[in-house]
JSON list of C-alpha atoms in Angstrom, two decimals:
[
{"chain": "I", "resi": 1, "resn": "PHE", "atom": "CA", "xyz": [4.00, 20.03, -12.20]},
{"chain": "I", "resi": 2, "resn": "PRO", "atom": "CA", "xyz": [6.36, 22.93, -11.32]},
{"chain": "I", "resi": 3, "resn": "ASN", "atom": "CA", "xyz": [8.80, 20.63, -9.65]},
{"chain": "I", "resi": 4, "resn": "LEU", "atom": "CA", "xyz": [8.74, 18.33, -12.74]},
{"chain": "I", "resi": 5, "resn": "LEU", "atom": "CA", "xyz": [9.73, 21.23, -14.86]},
{"chain": "I", "resi": 6, "resn": "GLN", "atom": "CA", "xyz": [12.41, 22.48, -12.52]},
{"chain": "I", "resi": 7, "resn": "GLU", "atom": "CA", "xyz": [14.05, 19.07, -11.98]},
{"chain": "I", "resi": 8, "resn": "ASN", "atom": "CA", "xyz": [14.14, 17.64, -15.47]},
{"chain": "I", "resi": 9, "resn": "ARG", "atom": "CA", "xyz": [15.20, 18.42, -19.09]},
{"chain": "I", "resi": 10, "resn": "PHE", "atom": "CA", "xyz": [12.87, 17.58, -21.98]},
{"chain": "I", "resi": 11, "resn": "ILE", "atom": "CA", "xyz": [13.64, 16.79, -25.65]},
{"chain": "I", "resi": 12, "resn": "VAL", "atom": "CA", "xyz": [10.70, 17.83, -27.80]},
{"chain": "I", "resi": 13, "resn": "PHE", "atom": "CA", "xyz": [10.49, 16.89, -31.53]},
{"chain": "I", "resi": 14, "resn": "THR", "atom": "CA", "xyz": [8.34, 18.73, -34.05]},
{"chain": "I", "resi": 15, "resn": "ARG", "atom": "CA", "xyz": [5.47, 16.66, -35.16]},
{"chain": "I", "resi": 16, "resn": "GLY", "atom": "CA", "xyz": [2.12, 16.83, -37.04]},
{"chain": "I", "resi": 17, "resn": "ASN", "atom": "CA", "xyz": [0.94, 20.37, -37.50]},
{"chain": "I", "resi": 18, "resn": "LEU", "atom": "CA", "xyz": [3.88, 21.67, -35.21]},
{"chain": "I", "resi": 19, "resn": "THR", "atom": "CA", "xyz": [6.56, 21.49, -38.01]},
{"chain": "I", "resi": 20, "resn": "LYS", "atom": "CA", "xyz": [8.94, 24.03, -36.76]},
{"chain": "I", "resi": 21, "resn": "LYS", "atom": "CA", "xyz": [10.78, 24.93, -33.52]},
{"chain": "I", "resi": 22, "resn": "GLU", "atom": "CA", "xyz": [8.99, 28.23, -33.60]},
{"chain": "I", "resi": 23, "resn": "ASP", "atom": "CA", "xyz": [5.68, 26.40, -33.24]},
{"chain": "I", "resi": 24, "resn": "LEU", "atom": "CA", "xyz": [6.83, 24.54, -30.19]},
{"chain": "I", "resi": 25, "resn": "LEU", "atom": "CA", "xyz": [8.21, 27.83, -28.68]},
{"chain": "I", "resi": 26, "resn": "LYS", "atom": "CA", "xyz": [4.77, 29.42, -29.03]},
{"chain": "I", "resi": 27, "resn": "ILE", "atom": "CA", "xyz": [3.19, 26.73, -26.99]},
{"chain": "I", "resi": 28, "resn": "ILE", "atom": "CA", "xyz": [5.90, 27.03, -24.21]},
{"chain": "I", "resi": 29, "resn": "ASP", "atom": "CA", "xyz": [5.73, 30.66, -24.11]},
{"chain": "I", "resi": 30, "resn": "SER", "atom": "CA", "xyz": [1.92, 30.54, -23.93]},
{"chain": "I", "resi": 31, "resn": "HIS", "atom": "CA", "xyz": [2.06, 28.84, -20.53]},
{"chain": "I", "resi": 32, "resn": "PRO", "atom": "CA", "xyz": [3.71, 30.73, -17.52]},
{"chain": "I", "resi": 33, "resn": "GLU", "atom": "CA", "xyz": [5.16, 27.56, -15.98]},
{"chain": "I", "resi": 34, "resn": "LEU", "atom": "CA", "xyz": [6.63, 26.34, -19.24]},
{"chain": "I", "resi": 35, "resn": "GLU", "atom": "CA", "xyz": [7.93, 29.67, -20.15]},
{"chain": "I", "resi": 36, "resn": "LYS", "atom": "CA", "xyz": [9.68, 30.10, -16.77]},
{"chain": "I", "resi": 37, "resn": "ASN", "atom": "CA", "xyz": [11.50, 26.91, -17.35]},
{"chain": "I", "resi": 38, "resn": "ARG", "atom": "CA", "xyz": [12.03, 27.41, -20.96]},
{"chain": "I", "resi": 39, "resn": "GLU", "atom": "CA", "xyz": [15.76, 26.51, -20.91]},
{"chain": "I", "resi": 40, "resn": "HIS", "atom": "CA", "xyz": [14.83, 23.05, -19.74]},
{"chain": "I", "resi": 41, "resn": "PHE", "atom": "CA", "xyz": [13.41, 22.31, -23.28]},
{"chain": "I", "resi": 42, "resn": "TYR", "atom": "CA", "xyz": [15.69, 21.12, -26.14]},
{"chain": "I", "resi": 43, "resn": "LEU", "atom": "CA", "xyz": [13.67, 21.51, -29.30]},
{"chain": "I", "resi": 44, "resn": "VAL", "atom": "CA", "xyz": [14.42, 19.39, -32.18]},
{"chain": "I", "resi": 45, "resn": "ASP", "atom": "CA", "xyz": [13.32, 20.36, -35.67]},
{"chain": "I", "resi": 46, "resn": "GLN", "atom": "CA", "xyz": [13.46, 16.97, -37.30]},
{"chain": "I", "resi": 47, "resn": "THR", "atom": "CA", "xyz": [11.02, 15.01, -39.35]},
{"chain": "I", "resi": 48, "resn": "ILE", "atom": "CA", "xyz": [10.24, 11.88, -37.57]},
{"chain": "I", "resi": 49, "resn": "PRO", "atom": "CA", "xyz": [7.38, 9.33, -38.35]},
{"chain": "I", "resi": 50, "resn": "ASP", "atom": "CA", "xyz": [4.01, 10.70, -37.19]},
{"chain": "I", "resi": 51, "resn": "VAL", "atom": "CA", "xyz": [2.98, 7.62, -35.28]},
{"chain": "I", "resi": 52, "resn": "SER", "atom": "CA", "xyz": [0.42, 7.50, -32.57]},
{"chain": "I", "resi": 53, "resn": "SER", "atom": "CA", "xyz": [0.67, 4.98, -29.88]},
{"chain": "I", "resi": 54, "resn": "THR", "atom": "CA", "xyz": [-2.97, 5.51, -29.08]},
{"chain": "I", "resi": 55, "resn": "ALA", "atom": "CA", "xyz": [-4.04, 4.77, -32.64]},
{"chain": "I", "resi": 56, "resn": "PHE", "atom": "CA", "xyz": [-1.84, 1.66, -32.55]},
{"chain": "I", "resi": 57, "resn": "ARG", "atom": "CA", "xyz": [-3.36, 0.45, -29.21]},
{"chain": "I", "resi": 58, "resn": "LYS", "atom": "CA", "xyz": [-6.92, 0.94, -30.55]},
{"chain": "I", "resi": 59, "resn": "THR", "atom": "CA", "xyz": [-6.31, -0.90, -33.79]},
{"chain": "I", "resi": 60, "resn": "PHE", "atom": "CA", "xyz": [-3.31, -3.01, -33.28]},
{"chain": "I", "resi": 61, "resn": "ASN", "atom": "CA", "xyz": [-2.67, -2.37, -37.02]},
{"chain": "I", "resi": 62, "resn": "PRO", "atom": "CA", "xyz": [0.91, -3.31, -37.98]},
{"chain": "I", "resi": 63, "resn": "CYS", "atom": "CA", "xyz": [0.79, -0.81, -40.89]},
{"chain": "I", "resi": 64, "resn": "ILE", "atom": "CA", "xyz": [0.89, 1.94, -38.45]},
{"chain": "I", "resi": 65, "resn": "VAL", "atom": "CA", "xyz": [4.37, 1.11, -37.24]},
{"chain": "I", "resi": 66, "resn": "THR", "atom": "CA", "xyz": [7.67, -0.16, -38.89]},
{"chain": "I", "resi": 67, "resn": "PRO", "atom": "CA", "xyz": [7.93, -4.03, -39.06]},
{"chain": "I", "resi": 68, "resn": "GLU", "atom": "CA", "xyz": [10.83, -3.84, -36.52]},
{"chain": "I", "resi": 69, "resn": "VAL", "atom": "CA", "xyz": [8.59, -1.94, -33.95]},
{"chain": "I", "resi": 70, "resn": "PHE", "atom": "CA", "xyz": [5.83, -4.31, -34.46]},
{"chain": "I", "resi": 71, "resn": "GLN", "atom": "CA", "xyz": [8.01, -7.32, -33.89]},
{"chain": "I", "resi": 72, "resn": "TYR", "atom": "CA", "xyz": [9.36, -5.68, -30.77]},
{"chain": "I", "resi": 73, "resn": "ILE", "atom": "CA", "xyz": [5.76, -5.07, -29.57]},
{"chain": "I", "resi": 74, "resn": "ILE", "atom": "CA", "xyz": [4.81, -8.78, -30.22]},
{"chain": "I", "resi": 75, "resn": "LYS", "atom": "CA", "xyz": [8.05, -10.08, -28.55]},
{"chain": "I", "resi": 76, "resn": "GLN", "atom": "CA", "xyz": [7.65, -7.84, -25.43]},
{"chain": "I", "resi": 77, "resn": "ASN", "atom": "CA", "xyz": [3.90, -8.56, -25.23]},
{"chain": "I", "resi": 78, "resn": "LEU", "atom": "CA", "xyz": [3.10, -4.86, -25.31]},
{"chain": "I", "resi": 79, "resn": "TYR", "atom": "CA", "xyz": [-0.35, -3.33, -25.58]},
{"chain": "I", "resi": 80, "resn": "LEU", "atom": "CA", "xyz": [-2.12, -6.69, -24.87]},
{"chain": "I", "resi": 81, "resn": "LYS", "atom": "CA", "xyz": [-5.65, -6.43, -23.87]},
{"chain": "I", "resi": 82, "resn": "GLU", "atom": "CA", "xyz": [-6.67, -8.17, -20.64]}
]
């Protein structure tokens, strides 16, 4: 875990109830390893669709994603149950 944080950079978007960069910073600052590598996080305060891949996998409901994403999932045979 520490090596992952030291060797990589992360782009983190606001989402759900974490609607501001400040909300994300509170999480980073609350964990010593994250705080130590705080400069490795690029925080983006931008509204993006609140889509859960877990919810989609459980339901395979095309209404959860955009039509383009759903077509991509079908074309690539993603999330198929064995």
